[in-house]
PDB file of C-alpha atoms and ligand atoms in Angstrom:
ATOM      1  CA  UNK A   1       3.725  17.043  17.883  1.00 48.00           C
ATOM      2  CA  UNK A   2       3.801  13.303  18.685  1.00 46.00           C
ATOM      3  CA  UNK A   3       0.827  13.577  21.030  1.00 55.00           C
ATOM      4  CA  UNK A   4      -1.255  15.140  18.271  1.00 91.00           C
ATOM      5  CA  UNK A   5      -0.861  12.416  15.671  1.00 98.00           C
ATOM      6  CA  UNK A   6      -1.895   8.805  16.187  1.00 98.00           C
ATOM      7  CA  UNK A   7      -1.964   6.105  13.537  1.00 98.00           C
ATOM      8  CA  UNK A   8      -4.234   3.116  14.066  1.00 98.00           C
ATOM      9  CA  UNK A   9      -1.859   0.756  12.400  1.00 98.00           C
ATOM     10  CA  UNK A  10      -1.115  -2.865  11.478  1.00 98.00           C
ATOM     11  CA  UNK A  11       2.324  -4.013  10.333  1.00 98.00           C
ATOM     12  CA  UNK A  12       1.002  -6.323   7.618  1.00 98.00           C
ATOM     13  CA  UNK A  13      -1.517  -3.935   6.036  1.00 98.00           C
ATOM     14  CA  UNK A  14      -0.505  -2.499   2.642  1.00 98.00           C
ATOM     15  CA  UNK A  15      -2.965   0.323   3.313  1.00 98.00           C
ATOM     16  CA  UNK A  16      -1.296   1.222   6.615  1.00 98.00           C
ATOM     17  CA  UNK A  17       2.113   1.022   4.875  1.00 98.00           C
ATOM     18  CA  UNK A  18       1.008   3.834   2.539  1.00 98.00           C
ATOM     19  CA  UNK A  19       0.330   6.066   5.516  1.00 98.00           C
ATOM     20  CA  UNK A  20       3.601   5.145   7.254  1.00 98.00           C
ATOM     21  CA  UNK A  21       5.497   5.994   4.042  1.00 98.00           C
ATOM     22  CA  UNK A  22       3.740   9.359   3.648  1.00 98.00           C
ATOM     23  CA  UNK A  23       4.400  10.298   7.287  1.00 98.00           C
ATOM     24  CA  UNK A  24       8.054   9.296   6.934  1.00 98.00           C
ATOM     25  CA  UNK A  25       8.431  11.273   3.700  1.00 98.00           C
ATOM     26  CA  UNK A  26       7.207  14.341   5.560  1.00 97.00           C
ATOM     27  CA  UNK A  27       9.343  13.615   8.616  1.00 97.00           C
ATOM     28  CA  UNK A  28       6.353  13.617  10.964  1.00 96.00           C
ATOM     29  CA  UNK A  29       6.558  12.075  14.441  1.00 96.00           C
ATOM     30  CA  UNK A  30       3.506  10.077  15.416  1.00 97.00           C
ATOM     31  CA  UNK A  31       2.322   7.381  17.726  1.00 97.00           C
ATOM     32  CA  UNK A  32       1.578   4.055  16.065  1.00 98.00           C
ATOM     33  CA  UNK A  33      -1.075   1.937  17.786  1.00 98.00           C
ATOM     34  CA  UNK A  34      -1.027  -1.617  16.483  1.00 98.00           C
ATOM     35  CA  UNK A  35      -4.570  -2.978  16.140  1.00 98.00           C
ATOM     36  CA  UNK A  36      -5.706  -6.551  16.626  1.00 97.00           C
ATOM     37  CA  UNK A  37      -8.358  -6.954  13.940  1.00 96.00           C
ATOM     38  CA  UNK A  38      -9.828 -10.008  15.661  1.00 94.00           C
ATOM     39  CA  UNK A  39     -10.465  -7.813  18.692  1.00 97.00           C
ATOM     40  CA  UNK A  40     -10.840  -4.245  17.419  1.00 98.00           C
ATOM     41  CA  UNK A  41     -10.126  -1.533  19.948  1.00 98.00           C
ATOM     42  CA  UNK A  42     -12.888   0.804  21.189  1.00 98.00           C
ATOM     43  CA  UNK A  43     -10.772   3.641  19.726  1.00 98.00           C
ATOM     44  CA  UNK A  44     -10.887   2.100  16.221  1.00 98.00           C
ATOM     45  CA  UNK A  45     -14.646   1.527  16.438  1.00 98.00           C
ATOM     46  CA  UNK A  46     -15.120   5.114  17.579  1.00 98.00           C
ATOM     47  CA  UNK A  47     -12.771   6.664  15.009  1.00 98.00           C
ATOM     48  CA  UNK A  48     -13.890   4.629  11.986  1.00 98.00           C
ATOM     49  CA  UNK A  49     -17.484   3.650  12.805  1.00 98.00           C
ATOM     50  CA  UNK A  50     -18.417   3.275   9.127  1.00 98.00           C
ATOM     51  CA  UNK A  51     -15.804   0.763   7.907  1.00 98.00           C
ATOM     52  CA  UNK A  52     -14.193  -0.260  11.240  1.00 98.00           C
ATOM     53  CA  UNK A  53     -10.915  -0.666   9.343  1.00 98.00           C
ATOM     54  CA  UNK A  54      -7.338   0.452   9.742  1.00 98.00           C
ATOM     55  CA  UNK A  55      -5.534   2.660   8.882  1.00 98.00           C
ATOM     56  CA  UNK A  56      -6.992   5.660  10.670  1.00 98.00           C
ATOM     57  CA  UNK A  57      -4.989   8.828  11.177  1.00 98.00           C
ATOM     58  CA  UNK A  58      -6.064  10.765  14.251  1.00 98.00           C
ATOM     59  CA  UNK A  59      -4.890  14.350  14.002  1.00 97.00           C
ATOM     60  CA  UNK A  60      -5.620  16.631  16.972  1.00 96.00           C
ATOM     61  CA  UNK A  61      -8.313  14.171  18.067  1.00 97.00           C
ATOM     62  CA  UNK A  62     -10.063  14.026  14.678  1.00 97.00           C
ATOM     63  CA  UNK A  63     -10.035  10.914  12.477  1.00 98.00           C
ATOM     64  CA  UNK A  64      -9.213  10.645   8.788  1.00 98.00           C
ATOM     65  CA  UNK A  65     -10.016   7.266   7.194  1.00 98.00           C
ATOM     66  CA  UNK A  66      -9.167   5.445   3.937  1.00 98.00           C
ATOM     67  CA  UNK A  67      -5.489   5.200   3.090  1.00 98.00           C
ATOM     68  CA  UNK A  68      -5.441   7.224  -0.143  1.00 98.00           C
ATOM     69  CA  UNK A  69      -7.529   9.955   1.475  1.00 98.00           C
ATOM     70  CA  UNK A  70      -5.164   9.955   4.459  1.00 98.00           C
ATOM     71  CA  UNK A  71      -2.102  10.252   2.193  1.00 98.00           C
ATOM     72  CA  UNK A  72      -3.716  13.209   0.392  1.00 98.00           C
ATOM     73  CA  UNK A  73      -4.609  14.793   3.738  1.00 98.00           C
ATOM     74  CA  UNK A  74      -1.004  14.428   4.934  1.00 98.00           C
ATOM     75  CA  UNK A  75       0.232  15.937   1.682  1.00 98.00           C
ATOM     76  CA  UNK A  76      -2.109  18.927   2.046  1.00 97.00           C
ATOM     77  CA  UNK A  77      -1.460  19.592   5.733  1.00 97.00           C
ATOM     78  CA  UNK A  78       2.331  19.215   5.581  1.00 96.00           C
ATOM     79  CA  UNK A  79       2.707  20.717   2.123  1.00 94.00           C
ATOM     80  CA  UNK A  80       6.111  22.329   2.576  1.00 91.00           C
ATOM     81  CA  UNK A  81       8.120  19.109   2.596  1.00 91.00           C
ATOM     82  CA  UNK A  82       8.332  16.342  -0.042  1.00 95.00           C
ATOM     83  CA  UNK A  83       5.149  17.008  -2.057  1.00 97.00           C
ATOM     84  CA  UNK A  84       3.524  13.735  -3.074  1.00 98.00           C
ATOM     85  CA  UNK A  85       0.898  14.994  -5.502  1.00 98.00           C
ATOM     86  CA  UNK A  86       2.073  17.073  -8.463  1.00 97.00           C
ATOM     87  CA  UNK A  87       1.184  20.771  -8.627  1.00 95.00           C
ATOM     88  CA  UNK A  88      -0.680  20.756 -11.960  1.00 96.00           C
ATOM     89  CA  UNK A  89      -4.347  19.672 -11.699  1.00 97.00           C
ATOM     90  CA  UNK A  90      -4.031  17.393 -14.742  1.00 98.00           C
ATOM     91  CA  UNK A  91      -0.968  15.633 -13.338  1.00 97.00           C
ATOM     92  CA  UNK A  92      -2.787  15.270 -10.014  1.00 97.00           C
ATOM     93  CA  UNK A  93      -5.734  13.648 -11.795  1.00 98.00           C
ATOM     94  CA  UNK A  94      -3.385  11.183 -13.508  1.00 98.00           C
ATOM     95  CA  UNK A  95      -1.676  10.277 -10.220  1.00 98.00           C
ATOM     96  CA  UNK A  96      -5.093   9.704  -8.597  1.00 98.00           C
ATOM     97  CA  UNK A  97      -6.232   7.608 -11.576  1.00 98.00           C
ATOM     98  CA  UNK A  98      -3.306   5.195 -11.175  1.00 98.00           C
ATOM     99  CA  UNK A  99      -3.633   5.028  -7.405  1.00 98.00           C
ATOM    100  CA  UNK A 100      -7.305   4.160  -7.941  1.00 98.00           C
ATOM    101  CA  UNK A 101      -6.276   1.496 -10.478  1.00 97.00           C
ATOM    102  CA  UNK A 102      -4.019  -0.049  -7.814  1.00 97.00           C
ATOM    103  CA  UNK A 103      -6.897  -0.040  -5.323  1.00 96.00           C
ATOM    104  CA  UNK A 104      -9.367  -1.594  -7.759  1.00 96.00           C
ATOM    105  CA  UNK A 105      -7.052  -4.216  -9.235  1.00 96.00           C
ATOM    106  CA  UNK A 106      -3.960  -5.142  -7.268  1.00 97.00           C
ATOM    107  CA  UNK A 107      -5.282  -5.896  -3.771  1.00 96.00           C
ATOM    108  CA  UNK A 108      -8.171  -8.199  -4.697  1.00 95.00           C
ATOM    109  CA  UNK A 109      -6.412  -9.912  -7.599  1.00 97.00           C
ATOM    110  CA  UNK A 110      -3.197 -10.322  -5.592  1.00 97.00           C
ATOM    111  CA  UNK A 111      -5.169 -11.844  -2.707  1.00 96.00           C
ATOM    112  CA  UNK A 112      -6.459 -14.573  -5.051  1.00 97.00           C
ATOM    113  CA  UNK A 113      -2.942 -15.248  -6.329  1.00 97.00           C
ATOM    114  CA  UNK A 114      -1.593 -16.052  -2.844  1.00 97.00           C
ATOM    115  CA  UNK A 115      -4.893 -17.107  -1.261  1.00 95.00           C
ATOM    116  CA  UNK A 116      -6.621 -19.300  -3.887  1.00 95.00           C
ATOM    117  CA  UNK A 117      -5.640 -22.481  -5.707  1.00 94.00           C
ATOM    118  CA  UNK A 118      -6.384 -24.182  -9.041  1.00 95.00           C
ATOM    119  CA  UNK A 119      -8.243 -22.382 -11.817  1.00 97.00           C
ATOM    120  CA  UNK A 120      -9.143 -19.368  -9.696  1.00 97.00           C
ATOM    121  CA  UNK A 121      -5.503 -18.841  -8.840  1.00 97.00           C
ATOM    122  CA  UNK A 122      -4.372 -19.324 -12.464  1.00 97.00           C
ATOM    123  CA  UNK A 123      -6.921 -16.790 -13.733  1.00 98.00           C
ATOM    124  CA  UNK A 124      -5.906 -14.315 -11.020  1.00 98.00           C
ATOM    125  CA  UNK A 125      -2.223 -14.785 -11.861  1.00 98.00           C
ATOM    126  CA  UNK A 126      -2.902 -13.959 -15.535  1.00 97.00           C
ATOM    127  CA  UNK A 127      -4.935 -10.934 -14.545  1.00 98.00           C
ATOM    128  CA  UNK A 128      -2.309  -9.717 -12.079  1.00 98.00           C
ATOM    129  CA  UNK A 129       0.510 -10.048 -14.630  1.00 98.00           C
ATOM    130  CA  UNK A 130      -1.691  -8.065 -17.060  1.00 98.00           C
ATOM    131  CA  UNK A 131      -2.177  -5.336 -14.446  1.00 98.00           C
ATOM    132  CA  UNK A 132       1.547  -5.244 -13.655  1.00 98.00           C
ATOM    133  CA  UNK A 133       2.289  -4.903 -17.377  1.00 98.00           C
ATOM    134  CA  UNK A 134      -0.185  -2.028 -17.674  1.00 98.00           C
ATOM    135  CA  UNK A 135       1.520  -0.325 -14.721  1.00 98.00           C
ATOM    136  CA  UNK A 136       4.932  -1.008 -16.221  1.00 98.00           C
ATOM    137  CA  UNK A 137       3.757   0.611 -19.470  1.00 98.00           C
ATOM    138  CA  UNK A 138       2.624   3.687 -17.565  1.00 98.00           C
ATOM    139  CA  UNK A 139       5.957   3.835 -15.732  1.00 98.00           C
ATOM    140  CA  UNK A 140       7.873   3.633 -19.024  1.00 97.00           C
ATOM    141  CA  UNK A 141      11.466   4.754 -18.599  1.00 97.00           C
ATOM    142  CA  UNK A 142      10.703   7.186 -15.786  1.00 98.00           C
ATOM    143  CA  UNK A 143      12.300   6.545 -12.373  1.00 98.00           C
ATOM    144  CA  UNK A 144       8.936   7.019 -10.636  1.00 98.00           C
ATOM    145  CA  UNK A 145       5.326   7.080 -11.845  1.00 98.00           C
ATOM    146  CA  UNK A 146       5.118  10.854 -11.662  1.00 96.00           C
ATOM    147  CA  UNK A 147       8.509  11.399 -13.298  1.00 97.00           C
ATOM    148  CA  UNK A 148      11.701  12.295 -11.475  1.00 96.00           C
ATOM    149  CA  UNK A 149      10.134  12.451  -8.008  1.00 96.00           C
ATOM    150  CA  UNK A 150       8.715   9.784  -5.749  1.00 98.00           C
ATOM    151  CA  UNK A 151       4.998  10.553  -5.445  1.00 98.00           C
ATOM    152  CA  UNK A 152       1.386   9.551  -4.877  1.00 98.00           C
ATOM    153  CA  UNK A 153       1.123   6.569  -7.273  1.00 98.00           C
ATOM    154  CA  UNK A 154       4.414   5.194  -5.948  1.00 98.00           C
ATOM    155  CA  UNK A 155       3.074   5.418  -2.383  1.00 98.00           C
ATOM    156  CA  UNK A 156      -0.128   3.638  -3.442  1.00 98.00           C
ATOM    157  CA  UNK A 157       1.612   0.737  -5.194  1.00 98.00           C
ATOM    158  CA  UNK A 158       4.914   0.063  -3.413  1.00 98.00           C
ATOM    159  CA  UNK A 159       3.378  -1.644  -0.318  1.00 98.00           C
ATOM    160  CA  UNK A 160       2.419  -4.548  -2.586  1.00 98.00           C
ATOM    161  CA  UNK A 161       6.119  -5.207  -3.175  1.00 98.00           C
ATOM    162  CA  UNK A 162       5.993  -6.863   0.259  1.00 98.00           C
ATOM    163  CA  UNK A 163       3.682  -9.468  -1.354  1.00 98.00           C
ATOM    164  CA  UNK A 164       6.022 -10.304  -4.265  1.00 98.00           C
ATOM    165  CA  UNK A 165       7.692 -13.344  -2.676  1.00 98.00           C
ATOM    166  CA  UNK A 166       4.308 -14.757  -1.609  1.00 98.00           C
ATOM    167  CA  UNK A 167       2.789 -14.143  -5.055  1.00 98.00           C
ATOM    168  CA  UNK A 168       5.700 -15.808  -6.852  1.00 98.00           C
ATOM    169  CA  UNK A 169       5.978 -18.737  -4.450  1.00 97.00           C
ATOM    170  CA  UNK A 170       2.257 -19.491  -4.314  1.00 97.00           C
ATOM    171  CA  UNK A 171       1.581 -19.211  -8.045  1.00 96.00           C
ATOM    172  CA  UNK A 172       4.980 -20.323  -9.361  1.00 96.00           C
ATOM    173  CA  UNK A 173       6.009 -17.412 -11.572  1.00 96.00           C
ATOM    174  CA  UNK A 174       8.664 -14.737 -11.674  1.00 97.00           C
ATOM    175  CA  UNK A 175       7.642 -11.098 -11.545  1.00 97.00           C
ATOM    176  CA  UNK A 176      11.103  -9.953 -12.631  1.00 97.00           C
ATOM    177  CA  UNK A 177      10.862 -12.165 -15.735  1.00 97.00           C
ATOM    178  CA  UNK A 178       7.432 -10.721 -16.589  1.00 97.00           C
ATOM    179  CA  UNK A 179       8.004  -7.098 -15.577  1.00 97.00           C
ATOM    180  CA  UNK A 180      11.695  -6.253 -15.111  1.00 98.00           C
ATOM    181  CA  UNK A 181      11.159  -2.490 -15.161  1.00 98.00           C
ATOM    182  CA  UNK A 182       8.505  -2.697 -12.469  1.00 98.00           C
ATOM    183  CA  UNK A 183      10.863  -4.670 -10.222  1.00 98.00           C
ATOM    184  CA  UNK A 184      13.655  -2.148 -10.890  1.00 98.00           C
ATOM    185  CA  UNK A 185      11.212   0.618  -9.889  1.00 98.00           C
ATOM    186  CA  UNK A 186      10.324  -1.268  -6.672  1.00 98.00           C
ATOM    187  CA  UNK A 187      13.996  -1.652  -5.774  1.00 98.00           C
ATOM    188  CA  UNK A 188      14.514   2.068  -6.467  1.00 98.00           C
ATOM    189  CA  UNK A 189      11.652   2.882  -4.089  1.00 98.00           C
ATOM    190  CA  UNK A 190      13.125   0.524  -1.465  1.00 98.00           C
ATOM    191  CA  UNK A 191      16.296   2.615  -1.463  1.00 98.00           C
ATOM    192  CA  UNK A 192      14.271   5.338   0.234  1.00 98.00           C
ATOM    193  CA  UNK A 193      14.292   5.061   4.005  1.00 98.00           C
ATOM    194  CA  UNK A 194      10.617   6.095   4.137  1.00 98.00           C
ATOM    195  CA  UNK A 195       9.753   2.964   2.144  1.00 98.00           C
ATOM    196  CA  UNK A 196      12.248   0.414   3.480  1.00 98.00           C
ATOM    197  CA  UNK A 197      11.341   1.135   7.094  1.00 98.00           C
ATOM    198  CA  UNK A 198       7.591   0.988   6.346  1.00 98.00           C
ATOM    199  CA  UNK A 199       7.523  -2.354   4.516  1.00 98.00           C
ATOM    200  CA  UNK A 200       7.966  -5.687   6.300  1.00 98.00           C
ATOM    201  CA  UNK A 201      10.368  -8.343   5.115  1.00 98.00           C
ATOM    202  CA  UNK A 202       8.869 -10.330   2.206  1.00 98.00           C
ATOM    203  CA  UNK A 203       9.483 -13.703   3.867  1.00 98.00           C
ATOM    204  CA  UNK A 204       7.837 -12.567   7.113  1.00 98.00           C
ATOM    205  CA  UNK A 205       4.875 -11.423   4.998  1.00 98.00           C
ATOM    206  CA  UNK A 206       4.791 -14.780   3.164  1.00 98.00           C
ATOM    207  CA  UNK A 207       4.603 -16.670   6.477  1.00 98.00           C
ATOM    208  CA  UNK A 208       1.841 -14.360   7.702  1.00 97.00           C
ATOM    209  CA  UNK A 209      -0.180 -14.711   4.476  1.00 97.00           C
ATOM    210  CA  UNK A 210       0.163 -18.511   4.561  1.00 97.00           C
ATOM    211  CA  UNK A 211      -1.272 -18.537   8.095  1.00 95.00           C
ATOM    212  CA  UNK A 212      -4.139 -16.401   6.828  1.00 94.00           C
ATOM    213  CA  UNK A 213      -4.662 -18.755   3.874  1.00 93.00           C
ATOM    214  CA  UNK A 214      -4.905 -21.730   6.254  1.00 90.00           C
ATOM    215  CA  UNK A 215      -7.588 -19.858   8.196  1.00 86.00           C
ATOM    216  CA  UNK A 216      -9.566 -19.143   4.966  1.00 77.00           C
ATOM    217  CA  UNK A 217      -9.294 -22.790   3.958  1.00 79.00           C
ATOM    218  CA  UNK A 218     -10.490 -23.918   7.386  1.00 69.00           C
ATOM    219  CA  UNK A 219     -13.713 -21.910   6.958  1.00 63.00           C
TER     220      UNK A 219
HETATM  221  N1  LIG B   1      -9.928   0.998   1.457  1.00 86.49           N
HETATM  222  C1  LIG B   1      -9.308   0.899   2.758  1.00 86.49           C
HETATM  223  C2  LIG B   1      -8.962  -0.549   3.016  1.00 86.49           C
HETATM  224  C3  LIG B   1      -8.464  -0.777   4.435  1.00 86.49           C
HETATM  225  C4  LIG B   1      -8.469  -2.251   4.799  1.00 86.49           C
HETATM  226  O1  LIG B   1      -8.900  -3.135   4.030  1.00 86.49           O
HETATM  227  N2  LIG B   1      -8.026  -2.516   6.043  1.00 86.49           N
HETATM  228  C5  LIG B   1      -8.031  -3.874   6.530  1.00 86.49           C
HETATM  229  C6  LIG B   1      -6.638  -4.305   6.979  1.00 86.49           C
HETATM  230  S1  LIG B   1      -5.592  -4.518   5.553  1.00 86.49           S
HETATM  231  C7  LIG B   1      -8.937  -3.934   7.766  1.00 86.49           C
HETATM  232  O2  LIG B   1      -8.936  -3.057   8.606  1.00 86.49           O
HETATM  233  N3  LIG B   1      -9.708  -5.022   7.863  1.00 86.49           N
HETATM  234  C8  LIG B   1     -10.580  -5.269   8.982  1.00 86.49           C
HETATM  235  C9  LIG B   1     -11.994  -5.431   8.568  1.00 86.49           C
HETATM  236  O3  LIG B   1     -12.333  -5.241   7.379  1.00 86.49           O
HETATM  237  O4  LIG B   1     -12.808  -5.772   9.423  1.00 86.49           O
HETATM  238  C10 LIG B   1      -8.081   1.813   2.805  1.00 86.49           C
HETATM  239  O5  LIG B   1      -7.548   2.136   1.732  1.00 86.49           O
HETATM  240  O6  LIG B   1      -7.695   2.253   3.897  1.00 86.49           O
END
């Protein structure tokens, strides 16, 4: 099986983390090829000629691009183990809605919280806390977004837990003070091996993001 599944990967990418989590949930063996985005491989350019971005899942020689699409593909192909999307169409729509919310709000706003300074950073921090509170409201008292089982929205959001230390340190706030239930949810997710082995250490991520920030500032 391993020779049939390749992931064009990058340790620090929250989008690649989603795919690593989904593959681990399903117990699928695969080959991870770490990309250097400053020198993209010919394979990446061939497999994702439109966006030229990781992650790309190559299954039996054919590429699937865009992390949420890849996670849904994995869930459909390996449907017998650990379903990620719920079975009812309405529940599936809700899970996709929240995953889309994460894509539209958390990545770009979070990037400004660790990557910007001054008023831009302050505004982004307020917006991000607002988004986290909305997500916390949706979570309510459930263990996971979809209810009792770890699922699609959890996979979409949990990679950003690896940013928490960087967000808090750069913008001087406490996520646990603002959103205790969201942090409890993140810790619950981290108890799963699929998640803990797919997310890097938060301090390692902080150091990486600060290097990236220096590069942005130098431009
Ligand atoms: N919407 C894409 C986003 C993927 C993405 O932004 N990948 C970044 C790494 S985190 C990338 O490959 N950047 C290289 C580039 O844009 O040239 C997904 O969900 O897969």
